[in-house]
Short mmCIF file of C-alpha atoms in Angstrom, two decimals:
data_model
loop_
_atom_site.label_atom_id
_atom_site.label_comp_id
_atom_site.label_asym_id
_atom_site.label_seq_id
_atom_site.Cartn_x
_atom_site.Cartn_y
_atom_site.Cartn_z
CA UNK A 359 9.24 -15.96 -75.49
CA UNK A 360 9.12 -12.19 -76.11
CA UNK A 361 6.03 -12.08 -73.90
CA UNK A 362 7.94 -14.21 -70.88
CA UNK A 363 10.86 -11.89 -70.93
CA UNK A 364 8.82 -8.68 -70.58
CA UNK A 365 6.31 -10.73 -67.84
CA UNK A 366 9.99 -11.31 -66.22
CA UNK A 367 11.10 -7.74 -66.49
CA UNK A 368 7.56 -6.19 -64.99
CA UNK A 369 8.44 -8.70 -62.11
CA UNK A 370 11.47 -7.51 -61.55
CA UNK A 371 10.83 -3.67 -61.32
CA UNK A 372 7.93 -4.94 -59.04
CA UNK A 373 10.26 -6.20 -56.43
CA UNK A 374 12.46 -3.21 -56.97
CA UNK A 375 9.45 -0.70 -55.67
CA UNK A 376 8.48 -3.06 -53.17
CA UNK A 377 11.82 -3.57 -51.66
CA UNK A 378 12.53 0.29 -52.15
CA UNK A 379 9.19 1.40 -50.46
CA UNK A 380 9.45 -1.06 -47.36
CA UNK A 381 13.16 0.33 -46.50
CA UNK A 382 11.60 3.71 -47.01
CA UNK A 383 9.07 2.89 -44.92
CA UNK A 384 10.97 1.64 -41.78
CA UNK A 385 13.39 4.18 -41.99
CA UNK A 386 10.02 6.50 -41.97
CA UNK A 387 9.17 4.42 -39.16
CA UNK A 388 12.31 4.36 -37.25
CA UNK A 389 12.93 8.25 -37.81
CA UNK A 390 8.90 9.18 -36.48
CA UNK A 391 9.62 6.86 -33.78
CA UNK A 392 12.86 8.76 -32.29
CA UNK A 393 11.41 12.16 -32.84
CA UNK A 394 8.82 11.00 -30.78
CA UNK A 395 10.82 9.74 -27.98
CA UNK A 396 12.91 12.32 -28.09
CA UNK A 397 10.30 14.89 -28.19
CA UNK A 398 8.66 13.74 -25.05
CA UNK A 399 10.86 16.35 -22.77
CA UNK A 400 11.98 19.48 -23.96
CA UNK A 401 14.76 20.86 -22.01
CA UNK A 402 14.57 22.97 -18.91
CA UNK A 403 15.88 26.28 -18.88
CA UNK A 404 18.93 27.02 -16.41
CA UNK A 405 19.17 29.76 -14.06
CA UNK A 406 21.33 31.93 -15.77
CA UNK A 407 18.66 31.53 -18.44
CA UNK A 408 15.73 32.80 -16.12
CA UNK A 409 17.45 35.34 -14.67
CA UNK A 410 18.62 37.00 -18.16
CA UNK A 411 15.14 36.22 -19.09
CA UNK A 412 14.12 38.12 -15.64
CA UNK A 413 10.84 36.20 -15.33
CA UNK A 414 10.41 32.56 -13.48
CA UNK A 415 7.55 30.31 -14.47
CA UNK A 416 6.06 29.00 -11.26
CA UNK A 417 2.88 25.96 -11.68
CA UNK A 418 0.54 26.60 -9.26
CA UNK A 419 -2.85 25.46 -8.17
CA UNK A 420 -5.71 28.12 -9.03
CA UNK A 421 -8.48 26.31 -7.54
CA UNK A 422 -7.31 24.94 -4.22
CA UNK A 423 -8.01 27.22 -1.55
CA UNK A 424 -6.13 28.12 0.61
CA UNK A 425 -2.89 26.47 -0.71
CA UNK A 426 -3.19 28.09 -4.53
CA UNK A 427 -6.35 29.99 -5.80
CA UNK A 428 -7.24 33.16 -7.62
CA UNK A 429 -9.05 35.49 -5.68
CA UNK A 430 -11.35 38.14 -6.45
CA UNK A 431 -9.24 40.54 -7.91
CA UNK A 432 -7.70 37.93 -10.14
CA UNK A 433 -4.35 37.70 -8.09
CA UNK A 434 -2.98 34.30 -7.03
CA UNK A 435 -2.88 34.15 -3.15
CA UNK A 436 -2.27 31.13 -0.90
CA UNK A 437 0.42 28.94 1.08
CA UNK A 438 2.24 27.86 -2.30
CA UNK A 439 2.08 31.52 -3.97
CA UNK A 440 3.43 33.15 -0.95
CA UNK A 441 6.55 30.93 -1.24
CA UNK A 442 6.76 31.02 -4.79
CA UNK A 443 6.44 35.10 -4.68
CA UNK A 444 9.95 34.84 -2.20
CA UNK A 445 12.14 32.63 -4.47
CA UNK A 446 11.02 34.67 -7.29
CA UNK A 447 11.99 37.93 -5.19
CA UNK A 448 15.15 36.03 -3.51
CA UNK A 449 16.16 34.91 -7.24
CA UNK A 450 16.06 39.27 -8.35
CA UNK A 451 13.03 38.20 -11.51
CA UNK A 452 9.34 38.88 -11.68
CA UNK A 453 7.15 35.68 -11.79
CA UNK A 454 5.12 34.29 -14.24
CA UNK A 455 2.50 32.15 -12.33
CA UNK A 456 0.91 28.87 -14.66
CA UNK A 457 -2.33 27.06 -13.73
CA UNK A 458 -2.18 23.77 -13.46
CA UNK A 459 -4.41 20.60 -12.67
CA UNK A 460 -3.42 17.75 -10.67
CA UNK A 461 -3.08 15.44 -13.23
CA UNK A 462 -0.58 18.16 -15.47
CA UNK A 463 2.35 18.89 -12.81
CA UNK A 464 5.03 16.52 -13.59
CA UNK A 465 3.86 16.99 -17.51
CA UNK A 466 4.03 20.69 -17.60
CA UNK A 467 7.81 19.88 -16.02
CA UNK A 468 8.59 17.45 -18.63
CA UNK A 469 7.49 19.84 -21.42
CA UNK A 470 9.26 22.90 -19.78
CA UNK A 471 6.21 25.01 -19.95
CA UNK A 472 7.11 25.36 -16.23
CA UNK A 473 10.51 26.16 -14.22
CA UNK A 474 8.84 24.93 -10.92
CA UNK A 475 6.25 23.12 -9.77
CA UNK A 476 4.69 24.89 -6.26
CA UNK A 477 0.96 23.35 -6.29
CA UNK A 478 0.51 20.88 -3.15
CA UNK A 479 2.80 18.62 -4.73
CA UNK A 480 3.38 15.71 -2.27
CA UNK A 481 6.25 12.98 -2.82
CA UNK A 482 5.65 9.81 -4.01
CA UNK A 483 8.62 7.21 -5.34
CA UNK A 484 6.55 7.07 -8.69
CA UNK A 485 6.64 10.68 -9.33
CA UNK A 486 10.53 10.91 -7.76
CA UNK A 487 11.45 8.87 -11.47
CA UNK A 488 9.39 11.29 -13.48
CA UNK A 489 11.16 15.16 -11.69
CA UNK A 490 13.67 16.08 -9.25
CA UNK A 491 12.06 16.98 -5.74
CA UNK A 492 13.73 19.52 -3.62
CA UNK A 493 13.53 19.49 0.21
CA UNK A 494 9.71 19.47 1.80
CA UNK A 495 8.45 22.17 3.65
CA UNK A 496 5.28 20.70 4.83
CA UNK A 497 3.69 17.89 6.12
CA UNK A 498 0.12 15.80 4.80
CA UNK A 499 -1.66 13.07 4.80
CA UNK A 500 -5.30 11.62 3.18
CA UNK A 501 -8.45 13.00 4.54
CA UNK A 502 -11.95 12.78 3.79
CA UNK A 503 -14.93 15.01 4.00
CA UNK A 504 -18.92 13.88 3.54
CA UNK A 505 -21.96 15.91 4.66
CA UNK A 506 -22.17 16.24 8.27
CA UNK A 507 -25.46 14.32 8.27
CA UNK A 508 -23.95 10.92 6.61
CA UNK A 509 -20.69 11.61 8.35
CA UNK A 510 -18.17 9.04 6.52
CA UNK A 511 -15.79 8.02 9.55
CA UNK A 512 -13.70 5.04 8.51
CA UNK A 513 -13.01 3.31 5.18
CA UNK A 514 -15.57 0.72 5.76
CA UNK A 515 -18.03 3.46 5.69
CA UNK A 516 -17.34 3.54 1.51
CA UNK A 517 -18.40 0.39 0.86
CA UNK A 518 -21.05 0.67 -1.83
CA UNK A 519 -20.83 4.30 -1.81
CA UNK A 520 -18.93 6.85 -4.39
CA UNK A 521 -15.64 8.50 -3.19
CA UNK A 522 -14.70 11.62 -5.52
CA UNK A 523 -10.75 12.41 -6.29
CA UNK A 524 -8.62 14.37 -8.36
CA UNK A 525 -7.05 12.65 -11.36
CA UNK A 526 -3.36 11.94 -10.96
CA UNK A 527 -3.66 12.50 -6.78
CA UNK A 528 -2.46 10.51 -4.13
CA UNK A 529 -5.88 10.19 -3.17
CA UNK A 530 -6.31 8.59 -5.93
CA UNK A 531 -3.38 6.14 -6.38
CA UNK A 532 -4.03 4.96 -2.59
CA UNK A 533 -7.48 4.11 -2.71
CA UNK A 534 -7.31 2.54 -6.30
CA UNK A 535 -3.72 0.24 -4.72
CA UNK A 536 -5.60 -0.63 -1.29
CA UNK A 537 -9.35 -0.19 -1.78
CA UNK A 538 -10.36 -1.27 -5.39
CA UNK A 539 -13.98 -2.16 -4.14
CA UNK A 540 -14.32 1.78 -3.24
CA UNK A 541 -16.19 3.25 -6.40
CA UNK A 542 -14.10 6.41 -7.74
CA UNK A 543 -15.86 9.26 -9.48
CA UNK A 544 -12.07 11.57 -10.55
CA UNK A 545 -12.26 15.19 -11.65
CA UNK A 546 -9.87 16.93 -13.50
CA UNK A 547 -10.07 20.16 -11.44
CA UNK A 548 -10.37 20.68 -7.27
CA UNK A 549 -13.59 22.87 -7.81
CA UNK A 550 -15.20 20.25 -10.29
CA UNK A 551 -14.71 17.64 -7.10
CA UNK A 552 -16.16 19.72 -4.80
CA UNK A 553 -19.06 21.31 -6.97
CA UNK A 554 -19.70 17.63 -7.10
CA UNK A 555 -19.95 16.52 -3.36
CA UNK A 556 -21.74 19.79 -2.99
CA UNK A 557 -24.47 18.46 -5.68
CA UNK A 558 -24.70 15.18 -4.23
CA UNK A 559 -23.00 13.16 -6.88
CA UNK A 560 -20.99 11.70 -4.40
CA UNK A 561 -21.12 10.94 -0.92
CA UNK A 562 -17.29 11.85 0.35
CA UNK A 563 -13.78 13.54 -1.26
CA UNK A 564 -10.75 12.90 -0.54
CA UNK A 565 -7.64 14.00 -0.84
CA UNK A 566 -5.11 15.95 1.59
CA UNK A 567 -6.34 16.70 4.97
CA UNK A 568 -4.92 19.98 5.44
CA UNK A 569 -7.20 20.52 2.29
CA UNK A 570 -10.24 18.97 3.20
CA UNK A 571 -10.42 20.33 6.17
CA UNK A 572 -9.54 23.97 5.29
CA UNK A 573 -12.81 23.41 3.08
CA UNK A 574 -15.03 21.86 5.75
CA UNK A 575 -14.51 24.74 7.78
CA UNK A 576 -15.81 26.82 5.26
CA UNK A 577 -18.64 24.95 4.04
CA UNK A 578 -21.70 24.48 6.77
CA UNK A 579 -22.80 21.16 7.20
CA UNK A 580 -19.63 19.43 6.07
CA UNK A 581 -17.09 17.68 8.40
CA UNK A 582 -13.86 15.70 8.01
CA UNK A 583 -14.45 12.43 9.25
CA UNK A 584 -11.40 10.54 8.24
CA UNK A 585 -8.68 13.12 9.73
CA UNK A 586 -5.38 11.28 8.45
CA UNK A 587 -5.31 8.09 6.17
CA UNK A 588 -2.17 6.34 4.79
CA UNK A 589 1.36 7.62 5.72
CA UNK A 590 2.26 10.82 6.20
CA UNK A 591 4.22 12.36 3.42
CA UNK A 592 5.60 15.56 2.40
CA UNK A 593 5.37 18.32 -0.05
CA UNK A 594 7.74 20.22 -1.66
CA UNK A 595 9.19 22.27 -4.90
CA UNK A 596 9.32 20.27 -7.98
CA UNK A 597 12.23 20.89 -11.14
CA UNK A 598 12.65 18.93 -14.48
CA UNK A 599 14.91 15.95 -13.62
CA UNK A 600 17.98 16.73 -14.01
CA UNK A 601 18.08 20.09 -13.33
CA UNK A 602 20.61 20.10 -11.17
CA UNK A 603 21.07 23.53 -11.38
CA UNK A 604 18.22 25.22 -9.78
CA UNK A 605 17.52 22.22 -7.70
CA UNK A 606 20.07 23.10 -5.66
CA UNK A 607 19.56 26.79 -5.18
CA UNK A 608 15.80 25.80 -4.41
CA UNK A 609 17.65 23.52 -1.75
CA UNK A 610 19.81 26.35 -0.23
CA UNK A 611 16.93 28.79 -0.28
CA UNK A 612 15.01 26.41 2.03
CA UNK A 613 17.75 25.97 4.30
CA UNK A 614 18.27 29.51 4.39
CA UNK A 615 14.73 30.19 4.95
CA UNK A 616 14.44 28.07 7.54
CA UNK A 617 16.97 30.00 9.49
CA UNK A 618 14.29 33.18 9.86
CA UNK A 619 10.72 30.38 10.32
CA UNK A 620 9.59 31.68 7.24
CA UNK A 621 7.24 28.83 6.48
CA UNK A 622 5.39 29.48 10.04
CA UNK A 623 5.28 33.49 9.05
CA UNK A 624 3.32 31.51 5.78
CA UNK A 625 1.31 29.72 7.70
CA UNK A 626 0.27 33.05 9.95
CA UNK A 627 -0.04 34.85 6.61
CA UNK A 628 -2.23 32.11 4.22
CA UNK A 629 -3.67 29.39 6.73
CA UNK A 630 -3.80 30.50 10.11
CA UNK A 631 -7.18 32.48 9.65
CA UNK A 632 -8.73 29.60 7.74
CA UNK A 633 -7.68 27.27 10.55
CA UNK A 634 -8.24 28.84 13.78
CA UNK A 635 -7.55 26.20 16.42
CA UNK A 636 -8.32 23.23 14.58
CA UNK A 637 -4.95 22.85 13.54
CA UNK A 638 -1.37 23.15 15.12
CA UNK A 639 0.97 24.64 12.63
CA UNK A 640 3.92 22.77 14.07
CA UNK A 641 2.44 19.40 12.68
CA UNK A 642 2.10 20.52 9.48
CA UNK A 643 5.24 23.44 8.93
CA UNK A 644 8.20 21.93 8.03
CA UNK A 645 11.66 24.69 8.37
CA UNK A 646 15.16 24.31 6.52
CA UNK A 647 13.64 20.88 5.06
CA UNK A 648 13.94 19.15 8.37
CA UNK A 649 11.03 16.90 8.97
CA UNK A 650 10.75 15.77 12.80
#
């Protein structure tokens, strides 16, 4: 009997532990669960914040010439960078420019490792739930460059072949949504993509044609075949949603910027000798926001 009630009694604590470590457990569970939701965006400084702080944290593009590179000096120079270097100089700080890859925009907004976002960053509706857009202030499309010599001219032309993008592009989203048979080869960086179609590893790249063909006019025995594919969209200042706050001076500083065509004195400054005649700035500038 003795030996029952101490088999009962080693039971008992048993289901005691048991019962003790699974409500530890969940509430482990539960706790490590909300941190991690709750870590997922860290919040965005304000712009009293950045000013007292008298530096603004601008992403940029370092290998995408000539909308955000590095040149040779080791200065940032392009389309993007000469905007960003006017709010910066508009807003009375110093800037603090922040590589970034395609693929890390709306993350290094989320995380608040950025204030802005200024790297070629064209709207999409998926993107518009993830950060706050401000108004555009230029205009793009898709376009695709292949060697001169197996010139790729249509879509069709990919069938069977590889097509190289940029991870987390719209390049990438559109031909993945309306051409799954096209074989993808994505890179994380613009100069891994076009190291690649230089080496033959693919036989066209695409992403925006202001872009593309910046770099065919540079490289000799390259041409952009496919001058604008999908709809045309725009580009344009990102923010961490919900900051409201420097959204709308970004807003008002476009507007206002508009008023003096600073965006074609950009253009003049950044593109125009890249371009020559083979492009019209008018159908790519957008002023005050306004897109005709």
């Amino acid at each position: 009997m003795k030996i029952v009630k101490r088999f009962l009694a080693i039971v008992s604590l048993l289901v005691v532990v048991l019962l003790v470590g699974c409500s530890t457990s969940k509430s482990s569970s539960s706790t490590s669960s909300s941190s991690s939701s709750s870590g997922n965006t860290a919040k965005a400084r304000t712009l009293d914040e950045i000013k007292e702080s008298g530096t603004i944290k601008i992403g940029v593009f370092s290998d995408k010439k000539p909308f955000g590179y590095v040149d040779d000096k080791g200065d940032y120079q392009g389309y993007d960078v000469y905007f960003a270097d006017r709010l910066a100089k508009d807003l009375g700080v110093d800037v603090e420019y922040v590589a970034v890859d395609p693929a890390s925009r709306v993350e290094y907004l989320t995380s608040a490792k950025v204030d802005i976002i200024l790297a070629n960053f064209t709207v999409t509706d998926e993107r518009a739930e993830q950060v706050d857009f401000a108004l555009p202030y230029m205009k793009v499309a898709l376009g695709v460059v292949s060697p001169s010599s197996q010139l790729i001219s249509s879509v069709d032309d990919l069938e069977g072949k590889t097509l190289i993008v940029g991870k987390g592009t719209t390049a990438e989203t559109y031909f993945e949504k309306n051409y799954p048979k096209v074989n993808l080869l994505k890179y994380d960086q613009y100069s891994e993509a076009y190291q690649a179609l230089l080496d033959g590893r693919g036989d066209a790249l695409s992403t925006d044609n202001t872009e593309v063909l910046a770099w065919a006019l540079e490289n000799k025995g390259y041409e952009v075949g496919i001058t604008s594919l999908g709809d045309t969209d725009t580009i344009a200042p990102a923010v961490q949603k919900g900051n409201t706050e420097l959204l709308d001076w970004i807003n008002d500083e476009i507007k206002t910027l508009g008023e003096e065509n600073f965006f074609h004195k950009d253009y003049e400054e950044m593109l125009e000798l890249v371009y020559g005649d083979a492009a019209n700035p008018d159908n790519l500038v957008v002023e005050g926001g306004n897109v005709d």
